[in-house]
Amino acid sequence: PTYVFIVEGMEGILLIDTGGSGSGSVIRSALEGMGYTAGDIRAIALSHWHNDHTGGLAELIDTIPADRMVPVYIGEDDLPHLQSGSRGILRVHPLLRIPLPHRPGRLPGGTGTRWEPMSMSRGRSHLVEGWSITPVHTPGHTPGHHAFHHAETDTMLAGCALAMLSRNTAGI
């Protein structure tokens, strides 16, 4: 399973990852259950470029009012993979132990996306201000993989970083 985290903040909703293709409607339903709409999404942070974490990106961005620009945070080493749409190979899948091809999710069609590359030199971004989130560079699964530390709850939202430890590592 791939986790999508909904972080409430004073500025609105921050999504961490967007699930696989087709996840947009599931995320919108979850937001509605919390009293929000997709229009309340103010930013999206992606742990890495693989489709099971970026597949719902276009589905969500395309439902946000056209006059709003949504920043999408992603590791600077992963941004070219996402934007190119090209396939990459995960050298050793953590469960299957074989090389596995991956594709990024579909990119949003309009102009409502502002790409915000994260790097070690720019690692602490203004995500901290609105949602108490600090990006943490955790390369290995992909070169630009990031986990996100939520200061208020002292929780690490890890994308696939923990999945690489062992078969029995549970997601957060």
PDB file of C-alpha atoms in Angstrom:
ATOM      1  CA  PRO A   1       0.000   0.000   0.000  1.00  0.00           C
ATOM      2  CA  THR A   2       0.965   3.600  -0.585  1.00  0.00           C
ATOM      3  CA  TYR A   3       0.054   6.159   2.026  1.00  0.00           C
ATOM      4  CA  VAL A   4      -1.195   9.670   1.325  1.00  0.00           C
ATOM      5  CA  PHE A   5      -0.947  12.050   4.249  1.00  0.00           C
ATOM      6  CA  ILE A   6      -3.353  14.966   4.682  1.00  0.00           C
ATOM      7  CA  VAL A   7      -1.783  17.655   6.872  1.00  0.00           C
ATOM      8  CA  GLU A   8      -4.042  20.394   8.179  1.00  0.00           C
ATOM      9  CA  GLY A   9      -2.465  23.791   8.655  1.00  0.00           C
ATOM     10  CA  MET A  10      -3.378  27.424   9.067  1.00  0.00           C
ATOM     11  CA  GLU A  11      -2.949  27.956   5.321  1.00  0.00           C
ATOM     12  CA  GLY A  12      -5.126  24.990   4.303  1.00  0.00           C
ATOM     13  CA  ILE A  13      -4.261  21.426   3.333  1.00  0.00           C
ATOM     14  CA  LEU A  14      -0.828  20.029   2.487  1.00  0.00           C
ATOM     15  CA  LEU A  15      -0.876  16.618   0.803  1.00  0.00           C
ATOM     16  CA  ILE A  16       2.135  14.390   1.135  1.00  0.00           C
ATOM     17  CA  ASP A  17       2.105  12.092  -1.894  1.00  0.00           C
ATOM     18  CA  THR A  18      -0.929  11.532  -4.106  1.00  0.00           C
ATOM     19  CA  GLY A  19      -1.189   7.739  -4.330  1.00  0.00           C
ATOM     20  CA  GLY A  20      -1.335   5.789  -7.569  1.00  0.00           C
ATOM     21  CA  SER A  21      -3.346   6.456 -10.703  1.00  0.00           C
ATOM     22  CA  GLY A  22      -7.024   6.756  -9.842  1.00  0.00           C
ATOM     23  CA  SER A  23      -6.366   7.942  -6.271  1.00  0.00           C
ATOM     24  CA  GLY A  24      -7.658  11.457  -6.875  1.00  0.00           C
ATOM     25  CA  SER A  25     -11.294  10.540  -6.189  1.00  0.00           C
ATOM     26  CA  VAL A  26     -10.355   8.619  -3.031  1.00  0.00           C
ATOM     27  CA  ILE A  27      -8.367  11.595  -1.728  1.00  0.00           C
ATOM     28  CA  ARG A  28     -11.202  14.013  -2.583  1.00  0.00           C
ATOM     29  CA  SER A  29     -13.629  11.763  -0.655  1.00  0.00           C
ATOM     30  CA  ALA A  30     -11.292  11.693   2.342  1.00  0.00           C
ATOM     31  CA  LEU A  31     -10.999  15.483   2.232  1.00  0.00           C
ATOM     32  CA  GLU A  32     -14.797  15.833   2.056  1.00  0.00           C
ATOM     33  CA  GLY A  33     -15.111  13.537   5.078  1.00  0.00           C
ATOM     34  CA  MET A  34     -12.877  15.997   6.937  1.00  0.00           C
ATOM     35  CA  GLY A  35     -14.952  18.995   5.800  1.00  0.00           C
ATOM     36  CA  TYR A  36     -12.615  20.108   2.986  1.00  0.00           C
ATOM     37  CA  THR A  37     -12.601  20.076  -0.804  1.00  0.00           C
ATOM     38  CA  ALA A  38      -9.761  19.711  -3.307  1.00  0.00           C
ATOM     39  CA  GLY A  39      -9.856  23.520  -3.495  1.00  0.00           C
ATOM     40  CA  ASP A  40      -8.475  23.600   0.056  1.00  0.00           C
ATOM     41  CA  ILE A  41      -5.216  21.969  -1.084  1.00  0.00           C
ATOM     42  CA  ARG A  42      -2.562  24.674  -0.818  1.00  0.00           C
ATOM     43  CA  ALA A  43       0.545  22.564  -1.502  1.00  0.00           C
ATOM     44  CA  ILE A  44       1.638  19.045  -2.374  1.00  0.00           C
ATOM     45  CA  ALA A  45       4.892  17.431  -1.272  1.00  0.00           C
ATOM     46  CA  LEU A  46       6.035  14.305  -3.103  1.00  0.00           C
ATOM     47  CA  SER A  47       8.370  11.822  -1.434  1.00  0.00           C
ATOM     48  CA  HIS A  48       9.642  10.676  -4.849  1.00  0.00           C
ATOM     49  CA  TRP A  49       8.707  10.356  -8.517  1.00  0.00           C
ATOM     50  CA  HIS A  50       7.255   6.794  -8.725  1.00  0.00           C
ATOM     51  CA  ASN A  51       3.681   6.418 -10.025  1.00  0.00           C
ATOM     52  CA  ASP A  52       2.354   4.914  -6.784  1.00  0.00           C
ATOM     53  CA  HIS A  53       3.207   8.246  -5.093  1.00  0.00           C
ATOM     54  CA  THR A  54       2.535  10.668  -7.983  1.00  0.00           C
ATOM     55  CA  GLY A  55      -0.301   8.944  -9.873  1.00  0.00           C
ATOM     56  CA  GLY A  56      -3.064  11.099  -8.388  1.00  0.00           C
ATOM     57  CA  LEU A  57      -1.219  14.391  -8.923  1.00  0.00           C
ATOM     58  CA  ALA A  58      -2.884  15.440 -12.199  1.00  0.00           C
ATOM     59  CA  GLU A  59      -6.306  14.232 -11.007  1.00  0.00           C
ATOM     60  CA  LEU A  60      -6.078  16.533  -7.993  1.00  0.00           C
ATOM     61  CA  ILE A  61      -4.407  19.581  -9.560  1.00  0.00           C
ATOM     62  CA  ASP A  62      -6.877  19.538 -12.454  1.00  0.00           C
ATOM     63  CA  THR A  63      -9.802  19.920  -9.992  1.00  0.00           C
ATOM     64  CA  ILE A  64      -8.324  22.923  -8.172  1.00  0.00           C
ATOM     65  CA  PRO A  65      -9.586  26.356  -9.337  1.00  0.00           C
ATOM     66  CA  ALA A  66      -7.618  27.480 -12.387  1.00  0.00           C
ATOM     67  CA  ASP A  67      -6.710  30.836 -10.855  1.00  0.00           C
ATOM     68  CA  ARG A  68      -4.680  29.178  -8.054  1.00  0.00           C
ATOM     69  CA  MET A  69      -1.065  28.110  -8.327  1.00  0.00           C
ATOM     70  CA  VAL A  70      -0.278  24.989  -6.273  1.00  0.00           C
ATOM     71  CA  PRO A  71       3.358  24.496  -5.283  1.00  0.00           C
ATOM     72  CA  VAL A  72       4.511  20.893  -5.710  1.00  0.00           C
ATOM     73  CA  TYR A  73       7.616  20.032  -3.688  1.00  0.00           C
ATOM     74  CA  ILE A  74       9.849  17.196  -4.900  1.00  0.00           C
ATOM     75  CA  GLY A  75      13.537  16.350  -4.553  1.00  0.00           C
ATOM     76  CA  GLU A  76      15.593  18.145  -7.201  1.00  0.00           C
ATOM     77  CA  ASP A  77      17.151  14.836  -8.300  1.00  0.00           C
ATOM     78  CA  ASP A  78      13.670  13.335  -8.862  1.00  0.00           C
ATOM     79  CA  LEU A  79      12.061  16.285 -10.649  1.00  0.00           C
ATOM     80  CA  PRO A  80      13.593  15.470 -14.083  1.00  0.00           C
ATOM     81  CA  HIS A  81      12.222  11.894 -13.896  1.00  0.00           C
ATOM     82  CA  LEU A  82       8.742  13.158 -13.052  1.00  0.00           C
ATOM     83  CA  GLN A  83       8.729  15.845 -15.729  1.00  0.00           C
ATOM     84  CA  SER A  84      10.126  13.604 -18.479  1.00  0.00           C
ATOM     85  CA  GLY A  85       7.532  10.880 -17.931  1.00  0.00           C
ATOM     86  CA  SER A  86      10.207   8.320 -18.735  1.00  0.00           C
ATOM     87  CA  ARG A  87      10.535   4.919 -17.172  1.00  0.00           C
ATOM     88  CA  GLY A  88      13.204   4.143 -14.626  1.00  0.00           C
ATOM     89  CA  ILE A  89      14.313   0.914 -13.046  1.00  0.00           C
ATOM     90  CA  LEU A  90      14.200   0.314  -9.327  1.00  0.00           C
ATOM     91  CA  ARG A  91      17.298  -1.849  -9.100  1.00  0.00           C
ATOM     92  CA  VAL A  92      16.108  -4.023  -6.242  1.00  0.00           C
ATOM     93  CA  HIS A  93      12.458  -3.977  -5.212  1.00  0.00           C
ATOM     94  CA  PRO A  94      12.299  -4.222  -1.386  1.00  0.00           C
ATOM     95  CA  LEU A  95       9.826  -7.129  -1.391  1.00  0.00           C
ATOM     96  CA  LEU A  96      10.337  -8.883  -4.713  1.00  0.00           C
ATOM     97  CA  ARG A  97      14.152  -8.563  -4.752  1.00  0.00           C
ATOM     98  CA  ILE A  98      14.190  -8.096  -8.551  1.00  0.00           C
ATOM     99  CA  PRO A  99      14.662  -5.080 -10.832  1.00  0.00           C
ATOM    100  CA  LEU A 100      11.298  -3.427 -11.406  1.00  0.00           C
ATOM    101  CA  PRO A 101      10.350  -0.748 -13.962  1.00  0.00           C
ATOM    102  CA  HIS A 102       8.617   2.383 -12.655  1.00  0.00           C
ATOM    103  CA  ARG A 103       6.912   5.271 -14.415  1.00  0.00           C
ATOM    104  CA  PRO A 104       5.939   8.604 -12.920  1.00  0.00           C
ATOM    105  CA  GLY A 105       2.326   9.677 -12.658  1.00  0.00           C
ATOM    106  CA  ARG A 106       0.640  11.843 -15.282  1.00  0.00           C
ATOM    107  CA  LEU A 107       1.511  15.537 -15.019  1.00  0.00           C
ATOM    108  CA  PRO A 108      -1.194  18.174 -14.590  1.00  0.00           C
ATOM    109  CA  GLY A 109      -2.367  19.652 -17.879  1.00  0.00           C
ATOM    110  CA  GLY A 110      -2.827  23.317 -16.982  1.00  0.00           C
ATOM    111  CA  THR A 111      -0.543  25.999 -15.690  1.00  0.00           C
ATOM    112  CA  GLY A 112      -1.636  25.657 -12.056  1.00  0.00           C
ATOM    113  CA  THR A 113       1.529  23.898 -10.879  1.00  0.00           C
ATOM    114  CA  ARG A 114       4.649  25.581  -9.516  1.00  0.00           C
ATOM    115  CA  TRP A 115       7.499  23.078  -9.153  1.00  0.00           C
ATOM    116  CA  GLU A 116       9.510  23.555  -5.972  1.00  0.00           C
ATOM    117  CA  PRO A 117      12.656  21.379  -6.090  1.00  0.00           C
ATOM    118  CA  MET A 118      14.059  20.420  -2.685  1.00  0.00           C
ATOM    119  CA  SER A 119      17.775  19.850  -2.169  1.00  0.00           C
ATOM    120  CA  MET A 120      20.231  19.506   0.666  1.00  0.00           C
ATOM    121  CA  SER A 121      21.213  23.156   0.236  1.00  0.00           C
ATOM    122  CA  ARG A 122      17.552  24.253   0.199  1.00  0.00           C
ATOM    123  CA  GLY A 123      16.251  21.393   2.370  1.00  0.00           C
ATOM    124  CA  ARG A 124      14.367  23.484   4.900  1.00  0.00           C
ATOM    125  CA  SER A 125      11.665  25.281   3.003  1.00  0.00           C
ATOM    126  CA  HIS A 126       8.659  27.368   3.940  1.00  0.00           C
ATOM    127  CA  LEU A 127       6.665  24.152   4.355  1.00  0.00           C
ATOM    128  CA  VAL A 128       7.730  24.527   7.981  1.00  0.00           C
ATOM    129  CA  GLU A 129       5.838  27.808   8.322  1.00  0.00           C
ATOM    130  CA  GLY A 130       2.403  26.634   7.242  1.00  0.00           C
ATOM    131  CA  TRP A 131       2.301  23.010   8.339  1.00  0.00           C
ATOM    132  CA  SER A 132       5.145  22.361  10.800  1.00  0.00           C
ATOM    133  CA  ILE A 133       6.740  20.115   8.157  1.00  0.00           C
ATOM    134  CA  THR A 134      10.469  19.834   7.487  1.00  0.00           C
ATOM    135  CA  PRO A 135      11.661  17.901   4.409  1.00  0.00           C
ATOM    136  CA  VAL A 136      14.434  15.400   5.158  1.00  0.00           C
ATOM    137  CA  HIS A 137      16.545  14.127   2.256  1.00  0.00           C
ATOM    138  CA  THR A 138      16.505  10.302   2.414  1.00  0.00           C
ATOM    139  CA  PRO A 139      18.131   9.086  -0.823  1.00  0.00           C
ATOM    140  CA  GLY A 140      18.343   5.412  -1.632  1.00  0.00           C
ATOM    141  CA  HIS A 141      14.964   4.388  -2.999  1.00  0.00           C
ATOM    142  CA  THR A 142      15.425   7.238  -5.500  1.00  0.00           C
ATOM    143  CA  PRO A 143      18.192   9.867  -5.556  1.00  0.00           C
ATOM    144  CA  GLY A 144      15.801  12.656  -4.556  1.00  0.00           C
ATOM    145  CA  HIS A 145      13.647  10.744  -2.067  1.00  0.00           C
ATOM    146  CA  HIS A 146      12.431  12.815   0.888  1.00  0.00           C
ATOM    147  CA  ALA A 147      10.656  12.008   4.110  1.00  0.00           C
ATOM    148  CA  PHE A 148       8.824  14.737   6.000  1.00  0.00           C
ATOM    149  CA  HIS A 149       9.078  15.477   9.711  1.00  0.00           C
ATOM    150  CA  HIS A 150       5.925  16.867  11.343  1.00  0.00           C
ATOM    151  CA  ALA A 151       7.185  18.854  14.328  1.00  0.00           C
ATOM    152  CA  GLU A 152       3.869  19.193  16.182  1.00  0.00           C
ATOM    153  CA  THR A 153       3.484  15.415  16.531  1.00  0.00           C
ATOM    154  CA  ASP A 154       7.173  14.493  16.149  1.00  0.00           C
ATOM    155  CA  THR A 155       6.159  12.100  13.356  1.00  0.00           C
ATOM    156  CA  MET A 156       8.199  11.111  10.313  1.00  0.00           C
ATOM    157  CA  LEU A 157       6.075  10.686   7.173  1.00  0.00           C
ATOM    158  CA  ALA A 158       8.410   8.472   5.245  1.00  0.00           C
ATOM    159  CA  GLY A 159       7.144   7.657   1.750  1.00  0.00           C
ATOM    160  CA  CYS A 160       9.146   4.535   0.853  1.00  0.00           C
ATOM    161  CA  ALA A 161      12.167   5.187   3.056  1.00  0.00           C
ATOM    162  CA  LEU A 162      11.136   2.655   5.716  1.00  0.00           C
ATOM    163  CA  ALA A 163      10.062   0.057   3.180  1.00  0.00           C
ATOM    164  CA  MET A 164      13.703  -0.390   2.276  1.00  0.00           C
ATOM    165  CA  LEU A 165      14.682  -1.640   5.745  1.00  0.00           C
ATOM    166  CA  SER A 166      12.999  -5.051   5.726  1.00  0.00           C
ATOM    167  CA  ARG A 167       9.876  -6.966   4.753  1.00  0.00           C
ATOM    168  CA  ASN A 168       8.414  -6.457   8.208  1.00  0.00           C
ATOM    169  CA  THR A 169       8.813  -2.693   8.424  1.00  0.00           C
ATOM    170  CA  ALA A 170       5.391  -1.142   8.901  1.00  0.00           C
ATOM    171  CA  GLY A 171       4.381   2.112   7.239  1.00  0.00           C
ATOM    172  CA  ILE A 172       3.449   5.111   9.328  1.00  0.00           C
TER     173      ILE A 172
END
